CSV table of C-alpha atoms in Angstrom, one decimal:
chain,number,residue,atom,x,y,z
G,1,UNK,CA,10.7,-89.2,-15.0
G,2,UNK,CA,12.1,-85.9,-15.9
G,3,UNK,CA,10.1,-82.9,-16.2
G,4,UNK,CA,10.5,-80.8,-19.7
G,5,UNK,CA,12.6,-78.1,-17.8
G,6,UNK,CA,14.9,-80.8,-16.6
G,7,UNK,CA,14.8,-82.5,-19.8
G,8,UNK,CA,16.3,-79.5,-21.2
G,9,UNK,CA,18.8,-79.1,-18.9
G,10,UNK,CA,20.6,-82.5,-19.8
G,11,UNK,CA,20.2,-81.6,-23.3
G,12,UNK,CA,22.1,-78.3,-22.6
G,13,UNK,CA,24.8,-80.2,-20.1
G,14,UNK,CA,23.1,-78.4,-17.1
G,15,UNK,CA,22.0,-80.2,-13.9
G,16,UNK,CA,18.6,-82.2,-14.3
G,17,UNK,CA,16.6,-80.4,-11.1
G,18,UNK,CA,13.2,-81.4,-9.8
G,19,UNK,CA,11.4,-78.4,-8.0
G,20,UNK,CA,9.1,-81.2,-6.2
G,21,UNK,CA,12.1,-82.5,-3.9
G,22,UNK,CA,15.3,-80.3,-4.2
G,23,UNK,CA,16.7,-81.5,-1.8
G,24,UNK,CA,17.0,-85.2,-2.4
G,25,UNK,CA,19.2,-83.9,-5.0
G,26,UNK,CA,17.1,-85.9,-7.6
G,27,UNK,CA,18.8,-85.8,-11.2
G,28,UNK,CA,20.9,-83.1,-10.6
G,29,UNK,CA,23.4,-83.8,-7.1
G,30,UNK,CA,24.6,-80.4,-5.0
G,31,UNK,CA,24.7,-78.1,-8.1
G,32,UNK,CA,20.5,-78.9,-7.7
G,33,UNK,CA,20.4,-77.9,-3.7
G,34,UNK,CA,22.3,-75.1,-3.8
G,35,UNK,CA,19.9,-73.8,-6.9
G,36,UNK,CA,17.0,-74.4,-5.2
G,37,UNK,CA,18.3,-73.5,-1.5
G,38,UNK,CA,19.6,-69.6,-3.4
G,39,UNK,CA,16.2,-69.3,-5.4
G,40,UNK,CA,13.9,-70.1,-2.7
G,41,UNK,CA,14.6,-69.6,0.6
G,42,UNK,CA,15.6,-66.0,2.2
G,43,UNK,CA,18.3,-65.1,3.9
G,44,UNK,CA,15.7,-65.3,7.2
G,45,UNK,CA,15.3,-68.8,6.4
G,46,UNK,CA,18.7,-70.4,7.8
G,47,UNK,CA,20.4,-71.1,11.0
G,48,UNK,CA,24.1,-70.7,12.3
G,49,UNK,CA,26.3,-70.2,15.1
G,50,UNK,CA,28.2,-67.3,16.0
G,51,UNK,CA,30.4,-65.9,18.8
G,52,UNK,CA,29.9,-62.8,21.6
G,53,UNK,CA,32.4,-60.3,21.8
G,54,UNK,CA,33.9,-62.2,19.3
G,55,UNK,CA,37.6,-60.1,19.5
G,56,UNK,CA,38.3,-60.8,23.2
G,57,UNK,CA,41.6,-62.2,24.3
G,58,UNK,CA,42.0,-63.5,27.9
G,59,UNK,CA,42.7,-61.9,31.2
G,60,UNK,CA,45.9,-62.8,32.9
G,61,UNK,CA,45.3,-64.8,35.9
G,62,UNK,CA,46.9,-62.0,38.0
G,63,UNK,CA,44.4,-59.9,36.8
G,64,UNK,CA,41.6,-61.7,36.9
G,65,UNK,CA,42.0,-62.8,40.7
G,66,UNK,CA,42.5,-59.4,41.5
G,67,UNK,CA,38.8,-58.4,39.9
G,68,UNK,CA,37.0,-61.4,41.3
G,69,UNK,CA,38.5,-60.5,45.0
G,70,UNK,CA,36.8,-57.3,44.4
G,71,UNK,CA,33.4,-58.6,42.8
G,72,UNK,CA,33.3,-62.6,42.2
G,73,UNK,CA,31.0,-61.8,39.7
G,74,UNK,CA,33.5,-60.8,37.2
G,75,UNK,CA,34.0,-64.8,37.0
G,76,UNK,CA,31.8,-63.8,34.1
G,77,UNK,CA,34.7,-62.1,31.9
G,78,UNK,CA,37.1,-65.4,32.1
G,79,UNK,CA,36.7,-66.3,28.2
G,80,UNK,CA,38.5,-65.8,24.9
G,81,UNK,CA,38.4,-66.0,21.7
G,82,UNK,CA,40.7,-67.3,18.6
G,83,UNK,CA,41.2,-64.7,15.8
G,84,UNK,CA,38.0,-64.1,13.9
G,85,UNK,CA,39.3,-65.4,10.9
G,86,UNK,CA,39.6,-69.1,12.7
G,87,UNK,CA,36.0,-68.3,13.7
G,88,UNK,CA,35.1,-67.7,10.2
G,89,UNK,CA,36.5,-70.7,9.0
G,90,UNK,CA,35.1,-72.8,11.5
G,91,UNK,CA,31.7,-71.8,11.0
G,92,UNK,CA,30.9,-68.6,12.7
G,93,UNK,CA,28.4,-66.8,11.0
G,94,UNK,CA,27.8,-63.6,13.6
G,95,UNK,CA,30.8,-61.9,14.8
G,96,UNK,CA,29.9,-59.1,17.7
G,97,UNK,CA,32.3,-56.2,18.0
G,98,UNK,CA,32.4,-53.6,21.0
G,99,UNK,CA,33.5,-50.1,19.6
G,100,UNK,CA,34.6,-47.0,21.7
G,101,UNK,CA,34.5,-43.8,20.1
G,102,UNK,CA,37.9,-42.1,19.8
G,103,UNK,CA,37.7,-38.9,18.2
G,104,UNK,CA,41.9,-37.2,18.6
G,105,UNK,CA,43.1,-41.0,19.2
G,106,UNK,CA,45.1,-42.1,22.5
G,107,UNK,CA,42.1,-42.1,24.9
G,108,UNK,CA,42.5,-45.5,25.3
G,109,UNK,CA,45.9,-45.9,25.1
G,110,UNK,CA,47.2,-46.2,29.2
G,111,UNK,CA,44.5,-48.5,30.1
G,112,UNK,CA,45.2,-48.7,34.0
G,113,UNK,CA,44.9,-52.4,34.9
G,114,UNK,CA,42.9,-54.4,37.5
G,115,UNK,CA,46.3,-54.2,39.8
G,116,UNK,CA,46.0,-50.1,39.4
G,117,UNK,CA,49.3,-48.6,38.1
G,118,UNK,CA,48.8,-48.8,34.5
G,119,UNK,CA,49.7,-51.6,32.0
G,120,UNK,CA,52.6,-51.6,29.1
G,121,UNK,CA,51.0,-53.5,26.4
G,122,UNK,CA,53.7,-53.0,23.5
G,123,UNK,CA,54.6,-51.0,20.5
G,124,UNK,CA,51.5,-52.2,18.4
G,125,UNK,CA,48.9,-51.7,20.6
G,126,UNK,CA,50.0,-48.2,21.6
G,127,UNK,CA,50.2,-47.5,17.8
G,128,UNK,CA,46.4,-48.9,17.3
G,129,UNK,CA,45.5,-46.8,20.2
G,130,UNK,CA,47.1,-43.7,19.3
G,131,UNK,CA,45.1,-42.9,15.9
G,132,UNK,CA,42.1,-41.1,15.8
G,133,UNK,CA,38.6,-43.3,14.8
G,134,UNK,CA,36.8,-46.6,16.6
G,135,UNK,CA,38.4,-48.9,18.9
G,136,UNK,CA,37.7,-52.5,19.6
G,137,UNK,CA,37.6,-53.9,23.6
G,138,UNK,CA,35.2,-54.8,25.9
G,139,UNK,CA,35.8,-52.7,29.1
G,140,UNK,CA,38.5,-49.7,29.4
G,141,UNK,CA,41.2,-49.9,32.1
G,142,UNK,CA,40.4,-54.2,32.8
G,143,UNK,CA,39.5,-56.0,29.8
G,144,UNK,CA,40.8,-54.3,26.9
G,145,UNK,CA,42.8,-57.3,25.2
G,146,UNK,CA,41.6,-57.5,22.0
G,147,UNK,CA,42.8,-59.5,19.0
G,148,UNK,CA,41.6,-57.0,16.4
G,149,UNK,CA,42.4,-53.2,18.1
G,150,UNK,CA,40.1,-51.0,15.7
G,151,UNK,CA,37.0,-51.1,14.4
G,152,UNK,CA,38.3,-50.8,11.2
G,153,UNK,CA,40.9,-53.4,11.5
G,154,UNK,CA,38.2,-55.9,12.6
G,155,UNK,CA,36.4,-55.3,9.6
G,156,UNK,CA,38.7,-55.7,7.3
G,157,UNK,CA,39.4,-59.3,8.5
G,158,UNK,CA,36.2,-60.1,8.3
G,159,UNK,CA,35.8,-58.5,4.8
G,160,UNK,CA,39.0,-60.1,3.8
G,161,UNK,CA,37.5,-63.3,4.2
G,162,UNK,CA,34.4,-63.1,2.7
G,163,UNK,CA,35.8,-61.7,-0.3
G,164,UNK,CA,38.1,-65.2,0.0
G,165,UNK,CA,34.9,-67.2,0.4
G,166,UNK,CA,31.8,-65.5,-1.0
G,167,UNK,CA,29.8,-68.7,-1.2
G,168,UNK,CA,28.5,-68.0,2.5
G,169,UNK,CA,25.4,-67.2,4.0
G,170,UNK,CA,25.2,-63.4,5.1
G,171,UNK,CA,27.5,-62.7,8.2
G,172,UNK,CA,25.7,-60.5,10.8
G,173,UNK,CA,28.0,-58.2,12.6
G,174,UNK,CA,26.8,-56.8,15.6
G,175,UNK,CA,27.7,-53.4,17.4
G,176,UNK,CA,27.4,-52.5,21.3
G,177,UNK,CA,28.4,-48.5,21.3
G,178,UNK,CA,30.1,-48.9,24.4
G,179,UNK,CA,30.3,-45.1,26.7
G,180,UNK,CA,30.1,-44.7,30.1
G,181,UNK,CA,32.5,-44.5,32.8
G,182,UNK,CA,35.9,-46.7,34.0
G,183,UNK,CA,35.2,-49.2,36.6
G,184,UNK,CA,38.3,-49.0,38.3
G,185,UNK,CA,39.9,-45.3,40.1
G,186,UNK,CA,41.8,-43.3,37.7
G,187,UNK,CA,40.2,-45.1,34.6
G,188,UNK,CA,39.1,-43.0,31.3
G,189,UNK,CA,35.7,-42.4,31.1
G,190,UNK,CA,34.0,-43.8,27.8
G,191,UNK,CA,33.1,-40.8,25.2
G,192,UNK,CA,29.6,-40.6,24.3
G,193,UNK,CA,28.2,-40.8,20.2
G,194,UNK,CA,26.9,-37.8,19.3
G,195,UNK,CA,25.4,-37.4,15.7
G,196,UNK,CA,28.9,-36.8,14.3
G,197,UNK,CA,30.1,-40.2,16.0
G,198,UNK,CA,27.1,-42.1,14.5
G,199,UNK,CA,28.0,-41.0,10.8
G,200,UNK,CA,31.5,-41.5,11.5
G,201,UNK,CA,30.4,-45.2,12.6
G,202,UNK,CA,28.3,-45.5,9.3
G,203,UNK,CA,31.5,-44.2,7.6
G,204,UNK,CA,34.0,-46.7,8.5
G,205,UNK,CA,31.7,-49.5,7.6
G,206,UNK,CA,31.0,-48.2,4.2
G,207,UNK,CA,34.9,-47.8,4.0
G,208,UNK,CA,35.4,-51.6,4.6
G,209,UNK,CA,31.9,-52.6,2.8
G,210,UNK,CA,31.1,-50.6,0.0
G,211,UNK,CA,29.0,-51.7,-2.8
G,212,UNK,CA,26.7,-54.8,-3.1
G,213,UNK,CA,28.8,-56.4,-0.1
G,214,UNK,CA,26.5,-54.9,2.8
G,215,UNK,CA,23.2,-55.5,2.8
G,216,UNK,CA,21.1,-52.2,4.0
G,217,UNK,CA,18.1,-51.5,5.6
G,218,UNK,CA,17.2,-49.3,2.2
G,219,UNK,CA,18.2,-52.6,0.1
G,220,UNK,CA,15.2,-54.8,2.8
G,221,UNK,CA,12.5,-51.5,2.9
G,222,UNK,CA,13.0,-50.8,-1.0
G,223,UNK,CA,9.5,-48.9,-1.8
G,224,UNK,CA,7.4,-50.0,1.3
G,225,UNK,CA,6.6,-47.1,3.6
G,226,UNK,CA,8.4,-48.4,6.2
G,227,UNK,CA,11.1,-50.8,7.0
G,228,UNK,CA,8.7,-53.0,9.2
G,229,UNK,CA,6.0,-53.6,6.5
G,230,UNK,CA,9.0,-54.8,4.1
G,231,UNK,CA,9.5,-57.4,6.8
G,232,UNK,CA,6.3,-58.3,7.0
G,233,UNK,CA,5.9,-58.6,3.6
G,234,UNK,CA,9.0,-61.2,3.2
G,235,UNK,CA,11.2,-58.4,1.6
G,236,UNK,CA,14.9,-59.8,3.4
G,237,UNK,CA,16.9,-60.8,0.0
G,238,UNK,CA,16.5,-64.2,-1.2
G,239,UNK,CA,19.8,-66.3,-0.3
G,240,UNK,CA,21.0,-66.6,-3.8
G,241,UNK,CA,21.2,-62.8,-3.5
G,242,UNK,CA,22.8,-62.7,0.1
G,243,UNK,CA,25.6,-65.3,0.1
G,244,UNK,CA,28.5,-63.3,0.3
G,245,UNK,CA,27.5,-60.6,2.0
G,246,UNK,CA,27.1,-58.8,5.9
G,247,UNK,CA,24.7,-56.6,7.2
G,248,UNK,CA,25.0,-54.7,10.6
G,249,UNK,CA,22.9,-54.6,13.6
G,250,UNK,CA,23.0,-51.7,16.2
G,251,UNK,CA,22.5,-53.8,19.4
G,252,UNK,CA,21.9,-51.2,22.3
G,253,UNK,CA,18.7,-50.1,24.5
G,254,UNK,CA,16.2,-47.5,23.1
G,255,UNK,CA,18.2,-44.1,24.2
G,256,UNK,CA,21.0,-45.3,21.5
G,257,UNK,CA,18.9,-46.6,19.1
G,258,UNK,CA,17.2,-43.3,18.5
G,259,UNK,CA,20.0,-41.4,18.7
G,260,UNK,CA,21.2,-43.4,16.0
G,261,UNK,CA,18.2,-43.3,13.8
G,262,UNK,CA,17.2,-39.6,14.8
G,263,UNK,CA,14.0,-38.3,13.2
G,264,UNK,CA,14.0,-40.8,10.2
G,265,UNK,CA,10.6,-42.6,9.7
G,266,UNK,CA,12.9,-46.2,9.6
G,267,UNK,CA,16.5,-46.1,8.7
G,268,UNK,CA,16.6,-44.4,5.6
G,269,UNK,CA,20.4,-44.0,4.9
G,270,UNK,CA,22.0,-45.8,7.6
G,271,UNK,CA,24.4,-48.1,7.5
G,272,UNK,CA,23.1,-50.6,10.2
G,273,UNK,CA,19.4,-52.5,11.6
G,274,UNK,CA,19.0,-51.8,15.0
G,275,UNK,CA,17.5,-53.6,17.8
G,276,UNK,CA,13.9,-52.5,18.7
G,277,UNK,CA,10.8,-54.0,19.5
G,278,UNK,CA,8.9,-55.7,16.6
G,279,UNK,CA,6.0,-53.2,16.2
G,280,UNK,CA,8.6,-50.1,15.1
G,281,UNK,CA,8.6,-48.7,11.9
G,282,UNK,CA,12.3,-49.7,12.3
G,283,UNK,CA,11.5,-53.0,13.6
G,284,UNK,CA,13.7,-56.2,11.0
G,285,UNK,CA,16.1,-57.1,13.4
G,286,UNK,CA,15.5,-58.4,17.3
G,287,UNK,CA,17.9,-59.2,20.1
G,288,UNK,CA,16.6,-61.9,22.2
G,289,UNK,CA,18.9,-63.5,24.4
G,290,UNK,CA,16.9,-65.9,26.4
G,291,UNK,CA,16.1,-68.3,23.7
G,292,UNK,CA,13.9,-70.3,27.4
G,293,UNK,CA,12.0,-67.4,28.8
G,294,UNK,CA,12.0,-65.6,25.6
G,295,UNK,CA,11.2,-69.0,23.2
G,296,UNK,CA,7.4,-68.1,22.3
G,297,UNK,CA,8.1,-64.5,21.1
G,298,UNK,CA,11.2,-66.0,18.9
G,299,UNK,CA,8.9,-68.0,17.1
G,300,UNK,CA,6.7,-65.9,16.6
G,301,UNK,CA,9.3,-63.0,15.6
G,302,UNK,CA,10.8,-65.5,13.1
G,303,UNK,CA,7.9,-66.3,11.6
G,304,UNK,CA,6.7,-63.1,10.9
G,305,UNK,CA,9.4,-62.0,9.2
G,306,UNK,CA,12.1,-60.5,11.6
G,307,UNK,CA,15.9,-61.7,12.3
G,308,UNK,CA,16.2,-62.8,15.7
G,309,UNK,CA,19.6,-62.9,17.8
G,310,UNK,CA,20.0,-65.5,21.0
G,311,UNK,CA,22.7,-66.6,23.0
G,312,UNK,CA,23.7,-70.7,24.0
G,313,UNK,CA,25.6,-68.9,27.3
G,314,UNK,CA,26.2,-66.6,28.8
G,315,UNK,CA,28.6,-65.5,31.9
G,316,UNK,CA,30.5,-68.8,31.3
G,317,UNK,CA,27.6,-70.5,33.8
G,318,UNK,CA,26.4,-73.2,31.0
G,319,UNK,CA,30.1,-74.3,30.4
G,320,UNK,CA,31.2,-74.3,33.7
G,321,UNK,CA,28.2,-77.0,34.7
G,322,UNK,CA,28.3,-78.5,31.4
G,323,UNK,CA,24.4,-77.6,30.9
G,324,UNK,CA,23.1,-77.8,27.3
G,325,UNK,CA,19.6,-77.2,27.6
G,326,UNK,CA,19.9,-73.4,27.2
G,327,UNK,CA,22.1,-74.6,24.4
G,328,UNK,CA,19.8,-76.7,23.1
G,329,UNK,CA,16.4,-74.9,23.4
G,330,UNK,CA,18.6,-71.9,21.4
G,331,UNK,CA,19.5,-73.9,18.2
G,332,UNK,CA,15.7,-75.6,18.3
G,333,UNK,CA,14.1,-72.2,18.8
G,334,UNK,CA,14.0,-70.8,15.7
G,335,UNK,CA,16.6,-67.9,15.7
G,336,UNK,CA,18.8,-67.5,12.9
G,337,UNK,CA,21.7,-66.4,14.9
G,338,UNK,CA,22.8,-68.7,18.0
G,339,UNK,CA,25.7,-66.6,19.7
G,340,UNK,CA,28.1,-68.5,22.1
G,341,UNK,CA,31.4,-67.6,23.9
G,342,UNK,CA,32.2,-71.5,23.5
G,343,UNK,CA,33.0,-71.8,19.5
G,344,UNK,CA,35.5,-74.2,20.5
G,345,UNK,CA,35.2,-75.9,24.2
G,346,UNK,CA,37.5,-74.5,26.5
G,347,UNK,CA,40.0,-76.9,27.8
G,348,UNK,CA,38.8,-76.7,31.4
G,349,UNK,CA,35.2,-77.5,30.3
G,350,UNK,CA,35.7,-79.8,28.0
G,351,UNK,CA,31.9,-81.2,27.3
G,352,UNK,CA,30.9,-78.0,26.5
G,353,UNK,CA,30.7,-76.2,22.9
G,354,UNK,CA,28.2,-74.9,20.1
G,355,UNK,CA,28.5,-76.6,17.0
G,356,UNK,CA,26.1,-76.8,14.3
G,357,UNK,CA,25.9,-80.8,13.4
G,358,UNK,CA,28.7,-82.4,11.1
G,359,UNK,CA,30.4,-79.9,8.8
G,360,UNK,CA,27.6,-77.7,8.5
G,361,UNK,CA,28.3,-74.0,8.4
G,362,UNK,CA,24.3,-73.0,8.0
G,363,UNK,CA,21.2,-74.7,8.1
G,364,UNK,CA,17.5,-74.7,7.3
G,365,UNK,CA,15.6,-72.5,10.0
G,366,UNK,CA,13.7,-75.2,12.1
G,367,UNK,CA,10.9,-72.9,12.5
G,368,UNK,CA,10.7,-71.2,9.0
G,369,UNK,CA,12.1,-73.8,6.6
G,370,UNK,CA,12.8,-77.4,7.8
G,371,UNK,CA,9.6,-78.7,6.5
G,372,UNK,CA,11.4,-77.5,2.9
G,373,UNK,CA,14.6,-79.0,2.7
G,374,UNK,CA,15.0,-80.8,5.9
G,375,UNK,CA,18.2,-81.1,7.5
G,376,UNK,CA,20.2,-80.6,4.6
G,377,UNK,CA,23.5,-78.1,4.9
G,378,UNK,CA,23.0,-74.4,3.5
G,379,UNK,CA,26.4,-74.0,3.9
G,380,UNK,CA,28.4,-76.7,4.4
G,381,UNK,CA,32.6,-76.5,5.9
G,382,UNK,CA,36.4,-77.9,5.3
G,383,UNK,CA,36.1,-81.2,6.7
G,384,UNK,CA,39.4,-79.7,8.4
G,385,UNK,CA,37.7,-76.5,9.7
G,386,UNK,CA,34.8,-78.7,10.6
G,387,UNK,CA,36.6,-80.3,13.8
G,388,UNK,CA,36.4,-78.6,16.7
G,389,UNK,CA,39.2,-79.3,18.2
């Protein structure tokens, strides 16, 4: 029996839908899910996959042999990556990007090579590296293929595609500042982010995201005192409010988070949440990469408000043995973003991916919102997209 709201609705041509059990659909089919889904969960109430370093392309062999005769341990760099728009349209709903600072442009530009001597990568890639602003690889001088060169250029595919698809959940984009010197002899050293560097950082962003496309850490604290007890107090957007958008996480260790926020009492300003510990004033997003050893404080992050980061892999161990229970304990655990180098299953480990189930793009939160609307899709893919082949 309809209720008078839903009464009203048929009268008007508009979806019957039953608050009591959205997501049986009752009276009212998807149009009813996706109303309920965007009016009352938050955007800390789903679940997707995403990918690590998300821009790297693969080592040549040569190469590669050459760094694990020096330290087998580089076995750990021996993954790639398809184009992030393929990762977008086949679900990947975190996208991590490595950025160098470059202030005059060319530091990067001669990258000397695992085999020493230096490397000729070609007319665009000495034309990405030669302008001044961020660039996008995961170690100078040995692992610097990249399939998106800048900072910039990276995030205009992603924004590109969101603006082609603004029906999905929010995309987190994750930053390592990567400094520090070359591993190899005769290798460029890293620059350091300065003050100047983080603004310029905040900049670019802003350049590719600008108005109600990135979510802020001003838009989550709005008149709380801090941005923590807006977290605590449920104040992430609601996910009607948040399809469509990205918001930006600062992953790095304390030293570069408070550089980055300097003497502000959050993040007043800034483009970007940053990694802390969950009793900051700062404190809305955590990365946590064990989703085993670190299960219990997930949870209990999750639940108290905050937007926790794992990993499935990591150092191409759990695809090499075929082991899903890191895998496994990841997408159970609670965190809203599940990172994996293994999007797709590498050909020479063919058992082994990260897939949400069927064509799902996004999902309830086990830990926050199953018990709500079950196992039905937030976010659902192309059947075509959906295959992971």
């Amino acid at each position: 029996m309809l209720n008078l709201t839903g009464a009203l609705l048929l009268i008007l041509g508009q979806p019957a839908c039953l608050p009591e059990a959205p997501y049986l659909a009752s009276g009212g089919g998807d149009a009813c899910v996706r109303a309920w889904m965007d009016g009352s969960l938050r955007m800390t109430d789903v679940s997707v996959v995403g990918t690590h370093n998300s821009y790297k392309l693969a080592i040549p062999q040569a190469e590669l042999e050459a760094m694990l005769a020096v330290n087998p341990a580089a076995i750990a760099l021996d993954y790639s990556h398809r184009p992030i728009t393929e990762q977008l349209e086949a679900g990947a709903r975190q996208i991590e990007i490595d950025v160098l600072h470059d202030t005059a442009g060319g530091r990067y530009a001669r990258p000397v090579g695992a085999l020493g001597g230096g490397v000729t990568m070609g007319a665009a890639f000495d034309a990405a590296m030669s302008r001044p602003g961020f660039k996008t690889l995961h170690m100078q001088d040995v692992d610097f293929r990249s399939s998106c060169l800048t900072f910039i250029a990276c995030l205009g595919e992603i924004r590109d595609w969101s603006r082609a698809n603004p029906g999905h959940v929010p995309i987190l984009i994750m930053l390592n500042a990567k400094t520090g010197a070359s591993v190899v002899p005769g290798g460029v050293t890293a620059l350091p982010f300065d003050t100047a560097a983080w603004d310029a950082l905040d900049a670019e962003i802003r350049s590719a995201f600008d108005g109600d496309a990135l979510i802020t850490p001003d838009e989550v604290q709005g008149s709380h005192p801090t941005l923590r007890e807006a977290v605590l107090a449920g104040g992430w957007p609601r996910l009607g409010a948040a399809r469509g958008r990205v918001f930006f996480a600062l992953d790095e260790g304390p030293e570069k988070v408070s550089a980055y926020r300097g003497s502000r009492a959050s993040l007043e300003g800034r483009a970007m949440f940053v990694n802390t510990d969950e009793a900051s004033s700062a404190a809305a997003y955590l990365t946590l990469n064990d989703p085993v050893a670190d299960r219990d404080r997930i949870a209990a992050a999750v639940r108290a408000g905050f937007m926790v980061r794992t990993r499935a892999d990591a150092d191409t161990r759990e695809a090499r043995a075929g082991a899903v229970s890191r895998r496994d304990a990841a997408l159970a655990g609670g965190a809203q973003y599940v990172s994996t180098d293994y999007l797709w299953p590498d050909p020479r480990f063919p058992t082994y991916d990260v897939r949400l189930s069927g064509a799902a793009a996004a999902v309830c939160n086990p830990v926050t919102a199953a018990a709500r609307c079950g196992d039905v899709a937030v976010e659902t893919l192309d059947p075509v997209a959906a295959d992971p082949r």
